[in-house]
PDB file of C-alpha atoms in Angstrom:
ATOM      1  CA  UNK A 702       5.017  13.743   0.350  1.00 47.00           C
ATOM      2  CA  UNK A 703       8.519  13.320  -0.947  1.00 48.00           C
ATOM      3  CA  UNK A 704      10.731  10.319  -1.336  1.00 50.00           C
ATOM      4  CA  UNK A 705      12.922   9.096   1.494  1.00 60.00           C
ATOM      5  CA  UNK A 706      16.599   9.871   1.213  1.00 45.00           C
ATOM      6  CA  UNK A 707      19.992   8.237   0.745  1.00 39.00           C
ATOM      7  CA  UNK A 708      20.830   5.153   2.786  1.00 39.00           C
ATOM      8  CA  UNK A 709      17.360   3.709   2.377  1.00 42.00           C
ATOM      9  CA  UNK A 710      18.321   1.746  -0.726  1.00 38.00           C
ATOM     10  CA  UNK A 711      20.943  -0.162   1.182  1.00 37.00           C
ATOM     11  CA  UNK A 712      18.466  -1.035   3.906  1.00 38.00           C
ATOM     12  CA  UNK A 713      15.622  -2.152   1.679  1.00 40.00           C
ATOM     13  CA  UNK A 714      17.930  -4.068  -0.611  1.00 40.00           C
ATOM     14  CA  UNK A 715      17.740  -6.836   1.979  1.00 44.00           C
ATOM     15  CA  UNK A 716      14.151  -7.483   0.922  1.00 47.00           C
ATOM     16  CA  UNK A 717      13.675  -6.705  -2.771  1.00 46.00           C
ATOM     17  CA  UNK A 718      15.221  -5.093  -5.787  1.00 44.00           C
ATOM     18  CA  UNK A 719      13.559  -1.941  -7.114  1.00 47.00           C
ATOM     19  CA  UNK A 720      11.074  -2.410  -9.929  1.00 46.00           C
ATOM     20  CA  UNK A 721      12.911  -2.282 -13.251  1.00 46.00           C
ATOM     21  CA  UNK A 722      11.825  -1.501 -16.792  1.00 48.00           C
ATOM     22  CA  UNK A 723      10.958  -5.174 -17.317  1.00 72.00           C
ATOM     23  CA  UNK A 724       8.241  -5.265 -14.661  1.00 92.00           C
ATOM     24  CA  UNK A 725       5.263  -7.376 -15.626  1.00 96.00           C
ATOM     25  CA  UNK A 726       2.508  -5.743 -17.692  1.00 94.00           C
ATOM     26  CA  UNK A 727      -0.917  -5.393 -16.137  1.00 94.00           C
ATOM     27  CA  UNK A 728      -2.395  -8.467 -17.842  1.00 95.00           C
ATOM     28  CA  UNK A 729       0.384 -10.653 -16.428  1.00 96.00           C
ATOM     29  CA  UNK A 730      -0.060  -9.088 -12.985  1.00 97.00           C
ATOM     30  CA  UNK A 731      -3.800  -9.816 -13.122  1.00 97.00           C
ATOM     31  CA  UNK A 732      -3.102 -13.430 -14.106  1.00 97.00           C
ATOM     32  CA  UNK A 733      -0.679 -13.778 -11.182  1.00 96.00           C
ATOM     33  CA  UNK A 734      -3.250 -12.380  -8.768  1.00 97.00           C
ATOM     34  CA  UNK A 735      -5.944 -14.686 -10.105  1.00 96.00           C
ATOM     35  CA  UNK A 736      -3.732 -17.628  -9.153  1.00 95.00           C
ATOM     36  CA  UNK A 737      -3.444 -16.418  -5.529  1.00 95.00           C
ATOM     37  CA  UNK A 738      -0.453 -16.351  -3.220  1.00 95.00           C
ATOM     38  CA  UNK A 739       0.438 -12.692  -3.787  1.00 97.00           C
ATOM     39  CA  UNK A 740       0.310  -9.420  -1.870  1.00 98.00           C
ATOM     40  CA  UNK A 741      -1.318  -6.263  -3.185  1.00 98.00           C
ATOM     41  CA  UNK A 742       0.121  -3.178  -1.481  1.00 98.00           C
ATOM     42  CA  UNK A 743      -2.397  -0.451  -2.242  1.00 98.00           C
ATOM     43  CA  UNK A 744      -1.506   3.112  -1.398  1.00 98.00           C
ATOM     44  CA  UNK A 745      -4.689   4.841  -0.228  1.00 98.00           C
ATOM     45  CA  UNK A 746      -6.608   6.609  -2.981  1.00 98.00           C
ATOM     46  CA  UNK A 747      -6.646  10.360  -3.657  1.00 97.00           C
ATOM     47  CA  UNK A 748      -7.027  12.837  -0.827  1.00 96.00           C
ATOM     48  CA  UNK A 749      -8.355  16.396  -0.849  1.00 92.00           C
ATOM     49  CA  UNK A 750      -4.805  17.675  -0.468  1.00 80.00           C
ATOM     50  CA  UNK A 751      -1.357  16.148  -0.221  1.00 75.00           C
ATOM     51  CA  UNK A 752       0.791  17.131   2.732  1.00 77.00           C
ATOM     52  CA  UNK A 753       2.690  15.432   5.515  1.00 78.00           C
ATOM     53  CA  UNK A 754       0.309  15.049   8.452  1.00 85.00           C
ATOM     54  CA  UNK A 755       2.078  12.303  10.378  1.00 84.00           C
ATOM     55  CA  UNK A 756       3.556  14.639  13.006  1.00 86.00           C
ATOM     56  CA  UNK A 757       0.268  16.157  14.154  1.00 86.00           C
ATOM     57  CA  UNK A 758      -2.311  13.566  13.088  1.00 90.00           C
ATOM     58  CA  UNK A 759      -4.089  11.415  15.639  1.00 92.00           C
ATOM     59  CA  UNK A 760      -4.800   8.099  13.855  1.00 91.00           C
ATOM     60  CA  UNK A 761      -7.996   7.785  15.909  1.00 92.00           C
ATOM     61  CA  UNK A 762      -9.336  11.205  14.877  1.00 95.00           C
ATOM     62  CA  UNK A 763     -10.132  11.753  11.195  1.00 94.00           C
ATOM     63  CA  UNK A 764     -10.484  15.511  11.774  1.00 94.00           C
ATOM     64  CA  UNK A 765      -6.719  15.754  12.359  1.00 93.00           C
ATOM     65  CA  UNK A 766      -5.806  13.983   9.104  1.00 94.00           C
ATOM     66  CA  UNK A 767      -5.869  14.330   5.343  1.00 92.00           C
ATOM     67  CA  UNK A 768      -9.111  12.846   4.077  1.00 92.00           C
ATOM     68  CA  UNK A 769     -10.210  11.162   0.877  1.00 97.00           C
ATOM     69  CA  UNK A 770     -11.563  13.375  -1.881  1.00 97.00           C
ATOM     70  CA  UNK A 771     -14.598  12.475  -3.965  1.00 97.00           C
ATOM     71  CA  UNK A 772     -12.131  11.223  -6.585  1.00 98.00           C
ATOM     72  CA  UNK A 773     -10.560   9.024  -3.901  1.00 98.00           C
ATOM     73  CA  UNK A 774     -13.937   7.538  -2.995  1.00 98.00           C
ATOM     74  CA  UNK A 775     -14.627   6.755  -6.649  1.00 98.00           C
ATOM     75  CA  UNK A 776     -11.155   5.291  -7.186  1.00 98.00           C
ATOM     76  CA  UNK A 777     -11.514   2.975  -4.196  1.00 98.00           C
ATOM     77  CA  UNK A 778     -14.930   1.749  -5.317  1.00 98.00           C
ATOM     78  CA  UNK A 779     -13.703   1.221  -8.872  1.00 97.00           C
ATOM     79  CA  UNK A 780     -10.659  -0.757  -7.711  1.00 98.00           C
ATOM     80  CA  UNK A 781     -12.890  -2.996  -5.612  1.00 98.00           C
ATOM     81  CA  UNK A 782     -15.281  -3.545  -8.525  1.00 97.00           C
ATOM     82  CA  UNK A 783     -12.361  -4.406 -10.818  1.00 97.00           C
ATOM     83  CA  UNK A 784     -10.887  -6.913  -8.359  1.00 98.00           C
ATOM     84  CA  UNK A 785     -14.278  -8.578  -8.050  1.00 97.00           C
ATOM     85  CA  UNK A 786     -14.975  -8.559 -11.814  1.00 97.00           C
ATOM     86  CA  UNK A 787     -11.550 -10.040 -12.521  1.00 97.00           C
ATOM     87  CA  UNK A 788     -12.175 -12.878 -10.034  1.00 97.00           C
ATOM     88  CA  UNK A 789      -9.095 -12.013  -7.984  1.00 97.00           C
ATOM     89  CA  UNK A 790      -9.397 -13.904  -4.679  1.00 97.00           C
ATOM     90  CA  UNK A 791      -8.784 -11.836  -1.552  1.00 97.00           C
ATOM     91  CA  UNK A 792      -8.144 -13.686   1.682  1.00 96.00           C
ATOM     92  CA  UNK A 793      -7.531 -10.739   3.992  1.00 96.00           C
ATOM     93  CA  UNK A 794      -7.380  -6.949   3.938  1.00 98.00           C
ATOM     94  CA  UNK A 795      -5.079  -5.115   6.336  1.00 98.00           C
ATOM     95  CA  UNK A 796      -5.115  -1.324   6.708  1.00 98.00           C
ATOM     96  CA  UNK A 797      -3.167   1.286   8.590  1.00 98.00           C
ATOM     97  CA  UNK A 798      -5.035   3.112  11.328  1.00 97.00           C
ATOM     98  CA  UNK A 799      -5.205   6.332   9.316  1.00 96.00           C
ATOM     99  CA  UNK A 800      -8.697   7.179   8.119  1.00 96.00           C
ATOM    100  CA  UNK A 801      -7.763   7.580   4.445  1.00 96.00           C
ATOM    101  CA  UNK A 802      -6.343   4.056   4.438  1.00 97.00           C
ATOM    102  CA  UNK A 803      -9.146   2.169   6.188  1.00 98.00           C
ATOM    103  CA  UNK A 804     -11.763   4.138   4.283  1.00 97.00           C
ATOM    104  CA  UNK A 805     -10.069   3.071   1.030  1.00 98.00           C
ATOM    105  CA  UNK A 806     -10.101  -0.521   2.295  1.00 98.00           C
ATOM    106  CA  UNK A 807     -13.752  -0.292   3.292  1.00 98.00           C
ATOM    107  CA  UNK A 808     -14.904   1.259   0.012  1.00 98.00           C
ATOM    108  CA  UNK A 809     -12.925  -1.212  -2.095  1.00 98.00           C
ATOM    109  CA  UNK A 810     -13.254  -4.461  -0.147  1.00 98.00           C
ATOM    110  CA  UNK A 811     -15.890  -4.025   2.548  1.00 96.00           C
ATOM    111  CA  UNK A 812     -13.958  -5.736   5.328  1.00 92.00           C
ATOM    112  CA  UNK A 813     -10.527  -5.029   6.798  1.00 97.00           C
ATOM    113  CA  UNK A 814      -8.550  -5.071  10.000  1.00 97.00           C
ATOM    114  CA  UNK A 815      -6.474  -2.165  11.255  1.00 98.00           C
ATOM    115  CA  UNK A 816      -2.778  -2.675  11.917  1.00 98.00           C
ATOM    116  CA  UNK A 817      -0.694  -0.011  13.656  1.00 97.00           C
ATOM    117  CA  UNK A 818       2.442  -1.492  12.075  1.00 97.00           C
ATOM    118  CA  UNK A 819       1.421   0.215   8.825  1.00 98.00           C
ATOM    119  CA  UNK A 820       1.383   3.691  10.376  1.00 96.00           C
ATOM    120  CA  UNK A 821       3.978   6.384   9.782  1.00 94.00           C
ATOM    121  CA  UNK A 822       6.779   7.317  12.117  1.00 93.00           C
ATOM    122  CA  UNK A 823       5.888  10.772  13.551  1.00 88.00           C
ATOM    123  CA  UNK A 824       8.390  12.808  11.554  1.00 88.00           C
ATOM    124  CA  UNK A 825       8.784  14.666   8.263  1.00 84.00           C
ATOM    125  CA  UNK A 826      12.549  14.080   8.117  1.00 90.00           C
ATOM    126  CA  UNK A 827      13.089  10.454   9.092  1.00 93.00           C
ATOM    127  CA  UNK A 828      16.195   9.256  10.853  1.00 94.00           C
ATOM    128  CA  UNK A 829      17.795   5.983   9.765  1.00 96.00           C
ATOM    129  CA  UNK A 830      16.331   4.432  12.903  1.00 96.00           C
ATOM    130  CA  UNK A 831      12.818   5.535  11.961  1.00 95.00           C
ATOM    131  CA  UNK A 832      13.186   4.191   8.421  1.00 96.00           C
ATOM    132  CA  UNK A 833      14.396   0.898   9.879  1.00 97.00           C
ATOM    133  CA  UNK A 834      11.466   0.860  12.304  1.00 96.00           C
ATOM    134  CA  UNK A 835       8.942   1.249   9.471  1.00 96.00           C
ATOM    135  CA  UNK A 836      10.731  -1.428   7.456  1.00 97.00           C
ATOM    136  CA  UNK A 837      10.822  -3.850  10.372  1.00 97.00           C
ATOM    137  CA  UNK A 838       7.104  -3.380  11.064  1.00 97.00           C
ATOM    138  CA  UNK A 839       5.840  -3.604   7.486  1.00 98.00           C
ATOM    139  CA  UNK A 840       8.116  -6.301   6.019  1.00 97.00           C
ATOM    140  CA  UNK A 841       6.587  -9.173   8.057  1.00 97.00           C
ATOM    141  CA  UNK A 842       3.121  -8.285   6.748  1.00 97.00           C
ATOM    142  CA  UNK A 843       4.426  -8.636   3.201  1.00 97.00           C
ATOM    143  CA  UNK A 844       6.569 -11.718   3.704  1.00 96.00           C
ATOM    144  CA  UNK A 845       4.223 -13.789   5.887  1.00 94.00           C
ATOM    145  CA  UNK A 846       3.509 -17.154   4.196  1.00 87.00           C
ATOM    146  CA  UNK A 847       0.526 -17.044   1.872  1.00 87.00           C
ATOM    147  CA  UNK A 848      -0.405 -20.289   0.097  1.00 80.00           C
ATOM    148  CA  UNK A 849      -1.996 -19.905  -3.327  1.00 79.00           C
ATOM    149  CA  UNK A 850      -5.125 -21.583  -2.068  1.00 82.00           C
ATOM    150  CA  UNK A 851      -5.528 -18.808   0.492  1.00 84.00           C
ATOM    151  CA  UNK A 852      -6.012 -16.116  -2.156  1.00 95.00           C
ATOM    152  CA  UNK A 853      -4.185 -12.791  -1.957  1.00 97.00           C
ATOM    153  CA  UNK A 854      -3.376 -10.474   0.922  1.00 98.00           C
ATOM    154  CA  UNK A 855      -4.285  -6.802   0.452  1.00 98.00           C
ATOM    155  CA  UNK A 856      -2.377  -4.176   2.423  1.00 98.00           C
ATOM    156  CA  UNK A 857      -3.758  -0.642   2.311  1.00 98.00           C
ATOM    157  CA  UNK A 858      -1.169   1.799   3.510  1.00 98.00           C
ATOM    158  CA  UNK A 859       1.047   4.747   2.745  1.00 97.00           C
ATOM    159  CA  UNK A 860       3.989   5.882   0.683  1.00 95.00           C
ATOM    160  CA  UNK A 861       6.839   6.153   3.183  1.00 95.00           C
ATOM    161  CA  UNK A 862       6.408   2.776   4.915  1.00 96.00           C
ATOM    162  CA  UNK A 863       6.280   1.074   1.493  1.00 98.00           C
ATOM    163  CA  UNK A 864       9.420   2.874   0.372  1.00 97.00           C
ATOM    164  CA  UNK A 865      11.139   1.912   3.623  1.00 97.00           C
ATOM    165  CA  UNK A 866      10.705  -1.760   2.701  1.00 97.00           C
ATOM    166  CA  UNK A 867      11.168  -1.684  -1.081  1.00 96.00           C
ATOM    167  CA  UNK A 868      13.117   1.445  -2.016  1.00 96.00           C
ATOM    168  CA  UNK A 869      10.234   2.353  -4.347  1.00 97.00           C
ATOM    169  CA  UNK A 870       8.203   5.516  -3.872  1.00 96.00           C
ATOM    170  CA  UNK A 871       4.602   4.544  -4.741  1.00 97.00           C
ATOM    171  CA  UNK A 872       2.839   7.158  -6.800  1.00 96.00           C
ATOM    172  CA  UNK A 873       0.232   8.244  -7.666  1.00 97.00           C
ATOM    173  CA  UNK A 874      -2.127   7.838  -4.760  1.00 97.00           C
ATOM    174  CA  UNK A 875      -4.176   4.708  -5.368  1.00 98.00           C
ATOM    175  CA  UNK A 876      -1.360   2.806  -7.080  1.00 98.00           C
ATOM    176  CA  UNK A 877      -1.225  -0.925  -6.323  1.00 98.00           C
ATOM    177  CA  UNK A 878       2.036  -2.881  -6.240  1.00 98.00           C
ATOM    178  CA  UNK A 879       1.957  -6.642  -6.690  1.00 98.00           C
ATOM    179  CA  UNK A 880       4.463  -8.499  -4.506  1.00 97.00           C
ATOM    180  CA  UNK A 881       5.367 -12.182  -4.332  1.00 96.00           C
ATOM    181  CA  UNK A 882       6.600 -13.585  -0.989  1.00 95.00           C
ATOM    182  CA  UNK A 883       9.351 -16.165  -1.562  1.00 92.00           C
ATOM    183  CA  UNK A 884       8.690 -18.276   1.526  1.00 90.00           C
ATOM    184  CA  UNK A 885      12.093 -17.463   3.002  1.00 91.00           C
ATOM    185  CA  UNK A 886      11.405 -14.063   4.522  1.00 92.00           C
ATOM    186  CA  UNK A 887      11.850 -12.098   1.301  1.00 94.00           C
ATOM    187  CA  UNK A 888       9.742 -11.052  -1.663  1.00 96.00           C
ATOM    188  CA  UNK A 889       9.849  -9.861  -5.241  1.00 96.00           C
ATOM    189  CA  UNK A 890       8.138  -6.781  -6.623  1.00 97.00           C
ATOM    190  CA  UNK A 891       6.403  -7.887  -9.822  1.00 97.00           C
ATOM    191  CA  UNK A 892       5.004  -4.557 -10.965  1.00 97.00           C
ATOM    192  CA  UNK A 893       2.273  -2.015 -10.381  1.00 97.00           C
ATOM    193  CA  UNK A 894      -1.200  -1.030 -11.547  1.00 97.00           C
ATOM    194  CA  UNK A 895      -2.238   2.630 -11.482  1.00 98.00           C
ATOM    195  CA  UNK A 896      -5.673   3.414 -10.029  1.00 97.00           C
ATOM    196  CA  UNK A 897      -7.194   4.096 -13.452  1.00 96.00           C
ATOM    197  CA  UNK A 898      -5.479   1.148 -15.205  1.00 96.00           C
ATOM    198  CA  UNK A 899      -7.398  -1.809 -13.768  1.00 95.00           C
ATOM    199  CA  UNK A 900      -9.137  -3.774 -16.523  1.00 87.00           C
ATOM    200  CA  UNK A 901     -12.904  -4.002 -16.068  1.00 75.00           C
ATOM    201  CA  UNK A 902     -13.060  -7.757 -16.594  1.00 54.00           C
TER     202      UNK A 902
END
């Protein structure tokens, strides 16, 4: 999958600035998550191959989609174990309808709900309207109010919808971005944790 093009930065600039070199280190991100009130956007973990399947895939039929590899299964389980060991409170887990996303959510967190808003637009070369559509569907899931006492919201999704909202292409597969809703319909991107960079405790 390759990064979205051109005018996207102008669109997503309404919601957040791209992550800069001064993004928070992983220990600070963990501390923020332990306090609650944040969003973890987790790109699904590794698949057996990496290609654009959103044109032909049926979200209800795993046989038409890219599927998690054994590495992806292990990554998802390890992320879930790390979140639990680090005492990071999770209030809800939302996944796209694609099998590689909800399977990541299930392996890592056990429970989840599917949300079609996190799905791709059915194209390999998105129009501005399609980028806007993904942004408009995903942004409310990130910006919805989330009191600290409620824990953290986990979103398990894909690369292109995340880039449509933030201007950031999330790689590698399994990377987690930590976002902070500001209570006014926007959010800040605090930083990211690669799938193999979660502390054990």
